[in-house]
Short mmCIF file of C-alpha atoms and ligand atoms in Angstrom, two decimals:
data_model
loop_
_atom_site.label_atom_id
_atom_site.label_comp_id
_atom_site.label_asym_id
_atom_site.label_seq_id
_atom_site.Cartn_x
_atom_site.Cartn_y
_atom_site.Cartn_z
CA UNK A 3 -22.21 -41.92 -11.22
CA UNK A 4 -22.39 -40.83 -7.62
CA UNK A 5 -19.13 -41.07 -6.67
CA UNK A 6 -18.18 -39.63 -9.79
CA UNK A 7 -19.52 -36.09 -9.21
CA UNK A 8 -18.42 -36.41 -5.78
CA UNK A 9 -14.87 -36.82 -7.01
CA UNK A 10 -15.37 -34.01 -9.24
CA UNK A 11 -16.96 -31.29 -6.13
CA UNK A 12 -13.62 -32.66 -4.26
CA UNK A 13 -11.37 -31.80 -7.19
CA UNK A 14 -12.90 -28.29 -7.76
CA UNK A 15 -12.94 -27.22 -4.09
CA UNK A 16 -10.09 -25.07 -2.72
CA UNK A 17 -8.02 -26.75 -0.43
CA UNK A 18 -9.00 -24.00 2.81
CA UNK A 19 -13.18 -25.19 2.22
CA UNK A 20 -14.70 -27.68 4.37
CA UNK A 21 -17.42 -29.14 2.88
CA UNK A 22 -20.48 -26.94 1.14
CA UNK A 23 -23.97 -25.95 2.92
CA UNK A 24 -27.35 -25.60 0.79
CA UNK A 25 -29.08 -22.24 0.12
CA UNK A 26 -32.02 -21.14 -1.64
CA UNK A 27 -29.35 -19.95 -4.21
CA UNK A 28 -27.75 -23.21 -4.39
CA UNK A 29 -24.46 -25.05 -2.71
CA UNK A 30 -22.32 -22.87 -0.97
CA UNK A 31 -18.44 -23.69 -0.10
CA UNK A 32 -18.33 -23.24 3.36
CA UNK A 33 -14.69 -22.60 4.99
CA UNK A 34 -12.08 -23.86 7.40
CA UNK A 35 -11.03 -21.02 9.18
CA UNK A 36 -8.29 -22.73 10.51
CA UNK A 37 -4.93 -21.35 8.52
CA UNK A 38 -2.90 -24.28 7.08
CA UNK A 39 0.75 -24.24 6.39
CA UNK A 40 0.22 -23.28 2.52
CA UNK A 41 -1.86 -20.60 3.79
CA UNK A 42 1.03 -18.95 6.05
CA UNK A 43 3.34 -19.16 3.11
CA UNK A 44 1.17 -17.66 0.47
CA UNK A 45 1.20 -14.96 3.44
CA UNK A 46 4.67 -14.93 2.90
CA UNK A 47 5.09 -15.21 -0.51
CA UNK A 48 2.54 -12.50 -1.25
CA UNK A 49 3.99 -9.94 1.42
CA UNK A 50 7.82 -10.26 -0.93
CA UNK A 51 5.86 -9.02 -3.94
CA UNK A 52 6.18 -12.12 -5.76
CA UNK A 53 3.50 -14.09 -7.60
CA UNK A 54 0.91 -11.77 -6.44
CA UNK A 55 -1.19 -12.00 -9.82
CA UNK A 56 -1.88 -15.79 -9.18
CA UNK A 57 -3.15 -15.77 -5.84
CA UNK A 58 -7.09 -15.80 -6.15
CA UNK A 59 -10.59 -16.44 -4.85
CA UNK A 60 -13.33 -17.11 -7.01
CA UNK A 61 -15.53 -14.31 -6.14
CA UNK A 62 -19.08 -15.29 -4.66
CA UNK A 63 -20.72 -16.20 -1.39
CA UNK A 64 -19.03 -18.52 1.34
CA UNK A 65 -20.26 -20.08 4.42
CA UNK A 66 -18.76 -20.01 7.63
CA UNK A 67 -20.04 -22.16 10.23
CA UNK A 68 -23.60 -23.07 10.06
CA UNK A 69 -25.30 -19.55 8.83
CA UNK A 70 -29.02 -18.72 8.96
CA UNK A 71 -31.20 -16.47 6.94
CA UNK A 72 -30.62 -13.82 9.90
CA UNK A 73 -26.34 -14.40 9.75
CA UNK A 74 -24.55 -11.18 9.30
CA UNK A 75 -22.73 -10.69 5.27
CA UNK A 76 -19.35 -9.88 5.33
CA UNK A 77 -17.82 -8.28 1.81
CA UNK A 78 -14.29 -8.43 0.92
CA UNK A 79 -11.98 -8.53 -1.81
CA UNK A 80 -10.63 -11.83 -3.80
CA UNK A 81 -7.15 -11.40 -2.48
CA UNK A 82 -6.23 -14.42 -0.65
CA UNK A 83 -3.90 -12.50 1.91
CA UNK A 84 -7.22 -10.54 3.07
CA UNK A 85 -9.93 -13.04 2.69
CA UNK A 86 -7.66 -15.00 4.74
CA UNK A 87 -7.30 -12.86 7.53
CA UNK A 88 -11.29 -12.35 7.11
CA UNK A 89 -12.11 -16.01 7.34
CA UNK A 90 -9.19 -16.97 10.33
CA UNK A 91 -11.16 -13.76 12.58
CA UNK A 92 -14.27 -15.20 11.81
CA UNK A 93 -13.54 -18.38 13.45
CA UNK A 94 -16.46 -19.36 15.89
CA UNK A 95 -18.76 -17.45 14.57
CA UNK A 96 -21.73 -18.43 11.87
CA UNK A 97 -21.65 -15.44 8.64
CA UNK A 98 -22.10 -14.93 5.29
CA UNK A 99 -18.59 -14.06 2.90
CA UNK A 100 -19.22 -12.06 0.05
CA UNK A 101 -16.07 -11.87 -2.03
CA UNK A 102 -16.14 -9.12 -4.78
CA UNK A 103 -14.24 -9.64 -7.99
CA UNK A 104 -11.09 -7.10 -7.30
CA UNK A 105 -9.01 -8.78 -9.94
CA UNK A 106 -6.90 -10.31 -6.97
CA UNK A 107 -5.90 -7.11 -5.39
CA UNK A 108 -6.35 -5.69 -1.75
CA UNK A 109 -9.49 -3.39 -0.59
CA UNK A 110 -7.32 -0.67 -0.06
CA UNK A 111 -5.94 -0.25 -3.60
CA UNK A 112 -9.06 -1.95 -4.94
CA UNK A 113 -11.03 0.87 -3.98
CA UNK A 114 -8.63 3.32 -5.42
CA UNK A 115 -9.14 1.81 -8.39
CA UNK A 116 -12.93 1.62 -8.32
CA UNK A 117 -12.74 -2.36 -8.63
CA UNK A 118 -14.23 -2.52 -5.09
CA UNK A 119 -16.45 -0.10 -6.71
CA UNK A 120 -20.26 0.35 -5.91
CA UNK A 121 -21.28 -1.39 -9.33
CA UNK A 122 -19.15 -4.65 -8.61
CA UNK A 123 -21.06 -4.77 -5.08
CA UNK A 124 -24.24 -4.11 -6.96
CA UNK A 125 -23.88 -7.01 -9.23
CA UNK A 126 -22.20 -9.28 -7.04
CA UNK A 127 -25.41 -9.37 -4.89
CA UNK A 128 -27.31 -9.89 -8.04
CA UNK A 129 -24.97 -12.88 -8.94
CA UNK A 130 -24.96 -14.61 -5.88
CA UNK A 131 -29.24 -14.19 -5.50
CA UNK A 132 -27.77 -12.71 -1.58
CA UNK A 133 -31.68 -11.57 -1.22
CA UNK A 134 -32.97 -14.70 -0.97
CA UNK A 135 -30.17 -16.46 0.97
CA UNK A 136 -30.93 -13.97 3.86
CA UNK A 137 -33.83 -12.18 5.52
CA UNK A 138 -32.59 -8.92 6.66
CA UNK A 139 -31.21 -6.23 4.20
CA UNK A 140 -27.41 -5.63 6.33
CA UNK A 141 -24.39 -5.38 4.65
CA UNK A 142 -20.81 -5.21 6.59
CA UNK A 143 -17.93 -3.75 4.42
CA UNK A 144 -14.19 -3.16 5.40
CA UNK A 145 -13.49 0.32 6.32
CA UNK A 146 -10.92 0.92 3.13
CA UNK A 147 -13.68 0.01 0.80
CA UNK A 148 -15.58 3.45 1.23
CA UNK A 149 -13.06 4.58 -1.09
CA UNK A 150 -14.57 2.92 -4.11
CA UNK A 151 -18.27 1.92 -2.67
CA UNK A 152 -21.11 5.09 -2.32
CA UNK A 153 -23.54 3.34 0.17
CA UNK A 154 -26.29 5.47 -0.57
CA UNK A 155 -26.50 4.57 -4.26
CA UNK A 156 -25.81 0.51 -3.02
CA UNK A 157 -29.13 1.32 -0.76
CA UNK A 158 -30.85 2.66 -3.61
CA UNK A 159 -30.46 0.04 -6.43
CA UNK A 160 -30.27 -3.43 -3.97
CA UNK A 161 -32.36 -2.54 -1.04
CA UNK A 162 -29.02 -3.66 1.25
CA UNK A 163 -27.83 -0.74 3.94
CA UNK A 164 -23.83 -0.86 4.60
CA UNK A 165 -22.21 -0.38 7.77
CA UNK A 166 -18.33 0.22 7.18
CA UNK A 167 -16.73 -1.92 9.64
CA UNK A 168 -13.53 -1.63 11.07
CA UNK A 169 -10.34 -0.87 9.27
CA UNK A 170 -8.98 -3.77 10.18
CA UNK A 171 -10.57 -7.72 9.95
CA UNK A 172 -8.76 -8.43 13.39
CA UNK A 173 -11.32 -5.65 15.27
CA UNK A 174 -14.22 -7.69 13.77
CA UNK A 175 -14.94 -9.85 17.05
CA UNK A 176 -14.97 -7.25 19.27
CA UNK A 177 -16.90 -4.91 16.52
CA UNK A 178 -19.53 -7.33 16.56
CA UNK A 179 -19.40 -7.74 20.13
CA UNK A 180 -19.80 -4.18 20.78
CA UNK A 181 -23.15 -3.86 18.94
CA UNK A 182 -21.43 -2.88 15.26
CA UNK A 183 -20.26 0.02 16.71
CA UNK A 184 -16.46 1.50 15.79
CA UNK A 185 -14.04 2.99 18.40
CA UNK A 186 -11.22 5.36 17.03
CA UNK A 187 -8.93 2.83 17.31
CA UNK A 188 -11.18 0.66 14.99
CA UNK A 189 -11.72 3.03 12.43
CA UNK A 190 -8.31 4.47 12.16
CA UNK A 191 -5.16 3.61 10.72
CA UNK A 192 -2.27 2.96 12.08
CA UNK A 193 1.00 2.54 10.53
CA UNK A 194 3.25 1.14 12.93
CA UNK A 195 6.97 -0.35 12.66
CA UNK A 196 6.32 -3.88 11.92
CA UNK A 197 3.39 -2.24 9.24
CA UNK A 198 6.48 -0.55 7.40
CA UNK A 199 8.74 -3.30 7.75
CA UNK A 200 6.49 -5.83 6.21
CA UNK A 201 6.62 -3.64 3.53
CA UNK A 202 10.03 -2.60 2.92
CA UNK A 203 11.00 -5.83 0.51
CA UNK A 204 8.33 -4.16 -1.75
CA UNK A 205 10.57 -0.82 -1.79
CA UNK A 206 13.55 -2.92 -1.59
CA UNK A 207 12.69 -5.37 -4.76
CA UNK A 208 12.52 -2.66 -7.54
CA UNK A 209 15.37 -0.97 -6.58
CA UNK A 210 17.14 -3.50 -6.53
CA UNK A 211 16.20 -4.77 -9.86
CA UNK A 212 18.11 -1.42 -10.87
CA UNK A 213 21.28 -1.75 -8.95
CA UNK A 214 22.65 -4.07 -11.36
CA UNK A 215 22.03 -1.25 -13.83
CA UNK A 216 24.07 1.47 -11.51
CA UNK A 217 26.83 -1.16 -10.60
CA UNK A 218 27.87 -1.97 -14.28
CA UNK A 219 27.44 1.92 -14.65
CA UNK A 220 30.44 2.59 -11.91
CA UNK A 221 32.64 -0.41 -12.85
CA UNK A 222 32.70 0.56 -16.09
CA UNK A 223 33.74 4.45 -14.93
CA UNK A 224 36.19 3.04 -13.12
CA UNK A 225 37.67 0.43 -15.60
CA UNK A 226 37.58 2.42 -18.19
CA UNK A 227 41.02 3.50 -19.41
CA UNK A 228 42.51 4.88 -23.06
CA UNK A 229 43.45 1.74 -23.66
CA UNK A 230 39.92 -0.10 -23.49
CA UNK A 231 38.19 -1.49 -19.50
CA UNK A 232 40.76 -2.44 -17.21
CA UNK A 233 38.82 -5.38 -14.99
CA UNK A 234 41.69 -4.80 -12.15
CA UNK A 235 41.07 -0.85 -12.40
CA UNK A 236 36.99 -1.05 -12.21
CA UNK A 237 37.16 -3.17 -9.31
CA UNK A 238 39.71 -1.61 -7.06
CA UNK A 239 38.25 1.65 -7.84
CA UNK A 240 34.34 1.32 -8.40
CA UNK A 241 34.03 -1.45 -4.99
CA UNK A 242 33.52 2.11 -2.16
CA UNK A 243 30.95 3.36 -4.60
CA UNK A 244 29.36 -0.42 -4.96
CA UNK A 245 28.88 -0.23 -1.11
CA UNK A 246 27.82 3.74 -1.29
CA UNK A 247 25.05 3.08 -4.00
CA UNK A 248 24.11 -0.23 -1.99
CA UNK A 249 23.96 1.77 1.43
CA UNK A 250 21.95 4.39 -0.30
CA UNK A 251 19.31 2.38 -1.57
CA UNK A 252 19.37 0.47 1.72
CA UNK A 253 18.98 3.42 3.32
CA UNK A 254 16.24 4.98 0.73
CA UNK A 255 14.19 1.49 1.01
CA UNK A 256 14.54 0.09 4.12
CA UNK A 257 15.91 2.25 6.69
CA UNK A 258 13.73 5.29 5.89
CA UNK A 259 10.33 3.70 5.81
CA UNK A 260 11.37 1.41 9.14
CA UNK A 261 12.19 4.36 10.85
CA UNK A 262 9.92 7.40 9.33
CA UNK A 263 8.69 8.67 12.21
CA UNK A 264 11.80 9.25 14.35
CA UNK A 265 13.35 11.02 11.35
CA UNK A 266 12.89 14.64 11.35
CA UNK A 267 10.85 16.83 8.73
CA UNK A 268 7.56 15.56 7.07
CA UNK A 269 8.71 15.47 3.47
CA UNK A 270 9.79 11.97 2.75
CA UNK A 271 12.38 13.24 0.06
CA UNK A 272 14.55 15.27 2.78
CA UNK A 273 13.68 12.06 5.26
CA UNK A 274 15.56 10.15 2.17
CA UNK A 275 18.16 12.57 1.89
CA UNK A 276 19.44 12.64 4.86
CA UNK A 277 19.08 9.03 5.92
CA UNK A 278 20.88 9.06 2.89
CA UNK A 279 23.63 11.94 3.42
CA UNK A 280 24.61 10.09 7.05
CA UNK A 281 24.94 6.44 4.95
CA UNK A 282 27.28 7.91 2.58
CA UNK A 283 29.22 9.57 5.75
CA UNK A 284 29.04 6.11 7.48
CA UNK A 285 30.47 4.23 4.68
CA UNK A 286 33.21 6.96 4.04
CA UNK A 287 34.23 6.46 7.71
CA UNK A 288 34.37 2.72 7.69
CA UNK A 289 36.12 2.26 3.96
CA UNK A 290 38.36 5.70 5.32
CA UNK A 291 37.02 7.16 1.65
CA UNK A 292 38.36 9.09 -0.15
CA UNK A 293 41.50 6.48 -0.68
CA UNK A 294 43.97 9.21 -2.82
CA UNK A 295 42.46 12.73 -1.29
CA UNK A 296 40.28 13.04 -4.19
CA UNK A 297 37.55 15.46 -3.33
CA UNK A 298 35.69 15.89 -6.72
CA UNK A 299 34.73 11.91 -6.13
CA UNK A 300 34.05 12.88 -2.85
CA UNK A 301 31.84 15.70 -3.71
CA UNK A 302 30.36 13.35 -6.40
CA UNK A 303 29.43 10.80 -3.80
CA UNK A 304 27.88 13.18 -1.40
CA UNK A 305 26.21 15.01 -4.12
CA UNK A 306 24.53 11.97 -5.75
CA UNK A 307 24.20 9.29 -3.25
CA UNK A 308 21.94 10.84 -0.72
CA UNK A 309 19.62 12.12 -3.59
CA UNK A 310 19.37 8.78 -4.99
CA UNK A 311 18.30 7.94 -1.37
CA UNK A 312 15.85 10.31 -1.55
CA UNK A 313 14.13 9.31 -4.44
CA UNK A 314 13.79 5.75 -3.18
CA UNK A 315 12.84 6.91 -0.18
CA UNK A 316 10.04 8.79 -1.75
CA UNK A 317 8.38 5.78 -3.86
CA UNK A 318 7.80 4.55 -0.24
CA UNK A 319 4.56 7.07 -0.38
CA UNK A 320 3.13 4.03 -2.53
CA UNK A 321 3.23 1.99 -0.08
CA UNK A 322 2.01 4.56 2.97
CA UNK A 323 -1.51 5.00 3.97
CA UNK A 324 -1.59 8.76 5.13
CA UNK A 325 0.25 11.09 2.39
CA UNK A 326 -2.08 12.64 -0.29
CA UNK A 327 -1.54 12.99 -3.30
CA UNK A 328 -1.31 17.15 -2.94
CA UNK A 329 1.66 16.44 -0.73
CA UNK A 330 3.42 13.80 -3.21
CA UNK A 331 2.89 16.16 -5.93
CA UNK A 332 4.59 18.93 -3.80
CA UNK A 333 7.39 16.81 -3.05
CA UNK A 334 8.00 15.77 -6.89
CA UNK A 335 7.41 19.47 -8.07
CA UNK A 336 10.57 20.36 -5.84
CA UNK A 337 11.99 16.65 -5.81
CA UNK A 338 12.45 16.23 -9.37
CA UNK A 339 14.23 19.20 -10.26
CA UNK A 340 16.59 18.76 -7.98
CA UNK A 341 17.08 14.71 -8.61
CA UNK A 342 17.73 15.75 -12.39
CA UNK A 343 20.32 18.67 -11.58
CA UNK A 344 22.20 17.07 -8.85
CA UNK A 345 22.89 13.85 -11.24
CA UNK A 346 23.68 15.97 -14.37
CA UNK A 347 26.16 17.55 -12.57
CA UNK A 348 27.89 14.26 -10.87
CA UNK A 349 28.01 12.97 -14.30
CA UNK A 350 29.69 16.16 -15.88
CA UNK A 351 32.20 16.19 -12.60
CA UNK A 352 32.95 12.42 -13.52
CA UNK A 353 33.78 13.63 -16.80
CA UNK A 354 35.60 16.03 -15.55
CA UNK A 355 37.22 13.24 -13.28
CA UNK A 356 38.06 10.99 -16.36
CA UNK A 357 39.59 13.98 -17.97
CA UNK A 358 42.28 15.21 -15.86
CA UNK A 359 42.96 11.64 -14.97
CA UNK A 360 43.86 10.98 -18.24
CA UNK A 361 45.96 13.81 -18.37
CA UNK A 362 43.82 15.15 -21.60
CA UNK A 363 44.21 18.84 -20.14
CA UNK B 112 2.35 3.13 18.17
CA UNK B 113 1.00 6.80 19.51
CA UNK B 114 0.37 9.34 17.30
CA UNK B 115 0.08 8.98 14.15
CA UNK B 116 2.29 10.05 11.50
CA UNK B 117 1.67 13.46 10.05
CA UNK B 118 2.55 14.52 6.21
CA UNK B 119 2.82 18.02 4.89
CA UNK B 120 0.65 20.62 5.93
CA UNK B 121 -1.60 22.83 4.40
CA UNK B 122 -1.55 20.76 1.22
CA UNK B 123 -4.74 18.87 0.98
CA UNK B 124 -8.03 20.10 -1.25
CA UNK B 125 -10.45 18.60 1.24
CA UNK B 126 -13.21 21.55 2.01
CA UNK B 127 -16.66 21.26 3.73
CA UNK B 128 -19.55 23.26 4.10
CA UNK B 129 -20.99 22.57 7.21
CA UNK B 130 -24.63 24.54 5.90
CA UNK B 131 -24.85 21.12 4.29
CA UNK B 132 -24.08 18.79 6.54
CA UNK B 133 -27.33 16.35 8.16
CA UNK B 134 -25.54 14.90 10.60
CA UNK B 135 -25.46 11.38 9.26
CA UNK B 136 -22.08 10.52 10.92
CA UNK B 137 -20.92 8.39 7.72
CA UNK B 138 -18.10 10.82 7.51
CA UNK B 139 -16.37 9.98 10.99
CA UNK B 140 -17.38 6.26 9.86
CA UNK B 141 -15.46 6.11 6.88
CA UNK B 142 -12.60 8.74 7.21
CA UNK B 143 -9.11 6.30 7.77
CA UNK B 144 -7.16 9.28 9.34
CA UNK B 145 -9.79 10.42 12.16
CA UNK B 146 -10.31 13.63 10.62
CA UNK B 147 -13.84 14.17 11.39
CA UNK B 148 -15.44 14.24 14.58
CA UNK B 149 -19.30 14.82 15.31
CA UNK B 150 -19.84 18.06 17.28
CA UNK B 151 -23.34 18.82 17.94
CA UNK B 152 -25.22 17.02 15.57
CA UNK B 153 -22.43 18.11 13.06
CA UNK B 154 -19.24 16.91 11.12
CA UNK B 155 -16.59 19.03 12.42
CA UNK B 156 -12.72 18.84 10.77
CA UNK B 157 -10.41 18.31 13.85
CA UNK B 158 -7.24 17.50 12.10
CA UNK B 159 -7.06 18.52 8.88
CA UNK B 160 -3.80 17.93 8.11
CA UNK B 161 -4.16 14.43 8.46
CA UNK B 162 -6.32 13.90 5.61
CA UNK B 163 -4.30 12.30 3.20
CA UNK B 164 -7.43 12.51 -0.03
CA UNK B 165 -8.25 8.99 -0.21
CA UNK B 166 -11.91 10.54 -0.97
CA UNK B 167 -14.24 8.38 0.79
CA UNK B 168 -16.08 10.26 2.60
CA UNK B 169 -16.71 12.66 -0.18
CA UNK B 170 -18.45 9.82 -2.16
CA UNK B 171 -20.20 8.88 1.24
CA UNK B 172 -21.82 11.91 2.35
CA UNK B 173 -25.12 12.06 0.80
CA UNK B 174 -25.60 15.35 1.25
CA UNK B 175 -22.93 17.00 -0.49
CA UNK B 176 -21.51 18.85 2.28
CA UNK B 177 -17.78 17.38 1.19
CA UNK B 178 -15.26 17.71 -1.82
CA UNK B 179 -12.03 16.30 -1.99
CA UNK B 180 -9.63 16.08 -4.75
CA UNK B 181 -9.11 12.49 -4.36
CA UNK B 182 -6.18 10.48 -5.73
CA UNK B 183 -2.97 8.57 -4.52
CA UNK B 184 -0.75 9.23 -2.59
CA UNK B 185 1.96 7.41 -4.48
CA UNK B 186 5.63 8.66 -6.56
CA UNK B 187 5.76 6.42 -9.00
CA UNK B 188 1.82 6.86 -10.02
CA UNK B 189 2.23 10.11 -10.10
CA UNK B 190 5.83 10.25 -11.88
CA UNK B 191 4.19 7.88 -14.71
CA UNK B 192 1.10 10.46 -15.06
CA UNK B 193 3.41 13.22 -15.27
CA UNK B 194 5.54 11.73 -18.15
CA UNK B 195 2.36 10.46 -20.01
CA UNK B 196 -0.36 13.10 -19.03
CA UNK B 197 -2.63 10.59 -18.18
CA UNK B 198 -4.66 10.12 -14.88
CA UNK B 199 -2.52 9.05 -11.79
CA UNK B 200 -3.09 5.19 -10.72
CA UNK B 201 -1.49 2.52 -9.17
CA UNK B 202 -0.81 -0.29 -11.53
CA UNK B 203 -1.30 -3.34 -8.81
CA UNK B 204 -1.45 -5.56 -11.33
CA UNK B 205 2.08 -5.03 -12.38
CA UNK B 206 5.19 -6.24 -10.88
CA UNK B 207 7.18 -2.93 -11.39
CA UNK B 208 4.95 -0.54 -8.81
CA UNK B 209 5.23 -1.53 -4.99
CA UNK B 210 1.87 0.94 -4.68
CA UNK B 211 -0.76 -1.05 -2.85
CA UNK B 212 0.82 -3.68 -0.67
S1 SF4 C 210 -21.45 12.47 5.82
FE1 SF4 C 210 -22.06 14.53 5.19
S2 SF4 C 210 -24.06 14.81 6.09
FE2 SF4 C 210 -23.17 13.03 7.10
S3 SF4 C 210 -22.23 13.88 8.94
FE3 SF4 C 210 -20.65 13.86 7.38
S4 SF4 C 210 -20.75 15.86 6.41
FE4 SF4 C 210 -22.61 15.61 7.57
S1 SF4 C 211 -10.42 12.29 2.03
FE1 SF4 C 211 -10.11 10.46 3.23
S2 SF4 C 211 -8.61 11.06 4.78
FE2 SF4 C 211 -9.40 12.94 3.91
S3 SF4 C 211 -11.07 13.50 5.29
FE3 SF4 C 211 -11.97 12.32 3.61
S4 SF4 C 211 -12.02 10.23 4.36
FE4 SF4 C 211 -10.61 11.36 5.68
#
């Protein structure tokens, strides 16, 4: 019988526990906070967008080290990518976890959606019995999660006061060490090159999911002659604008958001649109476009290549941390128009294109 | 990196009334962009147009001395709310929106 439960506890506990610790409110897991190697590539795998949904903690109460009734409670969210960094900065020291049930998604966005909300916290210390597992009434949230979380009201209905800790879980040592107390640094963001870079396959995934889409579009302009799709035709002709729509949404994805702030103006769109404008010039350089002297494809590609640029370049506001949504709006209300006239008109010059070509005027 | 990145100006809906204001200093806690300070016993706005309406401290200050027309900050959410008049949100859930990394 014995070694039959104890088979079981070993089957049912994650893989980055050590061992559990007794409370008043039962068995605790308590962690390693040592990062193993499937924890560094779940980092990886989660930061390329991919199997994000699967990627869990059961939300509840953790141990790390050997806490006491007096150990400080840490809340974050059941996304493994932050309760990982959470438990590897808490190394050394002896706290309470309390992971809230976020549906697997980050504070940040979490909070936006009201899922690291002040009711979840509520009955998540209700769940877990927190009260009687420790003495004092302190409660030490991430930064982001004042968003979604209204302290007073948590103070009110559980008796538990919240200090917003630093923005980010690597500050945490030295927040602790300074007597809970926040410099700028700690309470601000900052969104620095390798920040935007780790995010860029995010921008760079969806778009191109659509290139396919935009490629068979152009092929088929080009290969399409009176007497049905000419494979030779579509490929000479459509491979520049291949590489123009590919260095557009390179530029739009990647190249904007790695470089945003050495790109003049604040509106992302005209950042996208002329990252944009100086890729298609690049490529029309290096390919020595336009091959017969044709301008109207020329015009087309100038016209429609940096715009589609800046639209991709504006999604990237998804992914920032400092434009509102006053400013987004203000960008689309001008954006949009523009997107939708500048690509009606390539398409009726392309028309036009197909038209004389064929000699039909 | 130094300063930190600024967005359009004069957009954002964030307005405080400083009559109101207790001097609890959760504002300057919570605020992500460093947009309030305390100035003698008082929140003071020192860079407005860094706020970027993530809303907390609006639904931290106790005292009502904030508003803030919260929401994100994010095309495609607000594209999709546009086209189905619905509220603006990220859908993390979903594999198509790179909102919330
Ligand atoms: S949270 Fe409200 S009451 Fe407290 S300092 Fe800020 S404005 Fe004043
Ligand atoms: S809405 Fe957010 S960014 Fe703006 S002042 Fe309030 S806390 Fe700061």
């Amino acid at each position: 019988m014995q070694m039959q439960t104890l088979q079981f506890v070993k089957k049912a506990a994650p893989p980055w526990t050590a061992g559990t610790i007794n409370t008043p409110a039962g068995s605790v897991f308590r962690l390693s906070s040592d990062w193993s190697r499937p924890d560094y590539w779940g980092m990886i795998k989660s930061r390329s967008g991919a199997f994000r949904m699967n990627y869990a903690v059961a939300p509840g109460l953790y141990a790390v080290g050997d806490p006491t009734k007096d150990s400080d409670v840490f809340v974050t969210a059941n996304y493994k990518l932050t309760f990982d960094m959470l438990r590897r900065e808490l190394k050394g020291m002896h706290a309470w976890i309390l992971v809230l049930d976020t549906k697997s998604i980050n504070v940040w966005c979490a909070a936006g959606k009201g899922t690291f909300g002040t009711d979840e916290l509520v009955n998540r210390i209700a769940a877990t019995k927190l009260e009687t597992v420790v003495g004092h009434r302190r409660l030490i949230l991430p930064q982001l999660g004042a968003v979604g979380v209204n302290a007073a009201e948590v103070q009110k209905r559980t008796g538990f006061r919240i200090s917003f800790g630093p923005v980010q879980a690597k500050d945490i040592p030295a927040y602790v060490r300074a007597g809970y107390k926040k410099t700028i640094e700690m309470r601000t963001i900052r969104f620095s090159m390798l920040d935007r870079l780790v995010l860029t396959p995010m921008e760079l995934n969806p778009a191109m999911k659509k290139f396919p889409w935009l490629a068979a579009g152009i092929l088929l302009f080009f290969g399409l002659e009176p007497q049905g799709v000419l494979f030779k035709q579509a490929w000479f002709g459509g491979l520049p604008y291949l590489v123009l729509g590919l260095a557009s949404v390179l530029g739009g994805a990647f190249v904007t958001p790695a470089l945003l702030p050495f790109i003049p103006f604040r509106s992302f769109a005209i950042k996208g649109w002329l990252v944009g404008l100086l890729a298609v010039f690049a490529v029309h350089q290096l390919l020595h476009l336009p091959a017969q002297g044709d301008t109207m494809a020329m015009i087309v590609s100038y016209l429609f290549f940096p715009v589609m640029s800046s639209y991709i370049a504006l999604q990237f506001t998804g992914s920032t941390t400092f434009t509102g949504m006053s400013g987004v709006r203000k960008e689309l209300k001008i954006g949009i128009p523009v997107y939708i006239g500048a690509s009606v008109i390539s398409l009726l010059l392309l028309i036009a294109l197909k038209i004389k070509e064929w000699g039909l005027l | 990196m130094g300063a930190p990145v600024k967005y359009l100006a004069n957009v954002t809906t964030l307005t405080y009334a400083a009559d109101k204001c207790a001097g609890c200093g959760r504002c300057v806690e919570v605020c992500p962009q460093g947009v309030f300070e305390m100035r003698d016993k008082r929140a003071a706005i020192i860079v407005r147009d860094l706020c970027m309406e993530c809303g907390a401290c609006a639904r931290n200050c106790e005292f009502g001395a904030i508003s803030v027309n919260a929401g994100v900050g994010c095309a495609a959410a607000l594209i999709n709310s546009m086209l189905t008049g619905g509220e603006p949100s990220c859908d993390c859930g979903g594999s198509g929106s790179s909102c919330c990394g």
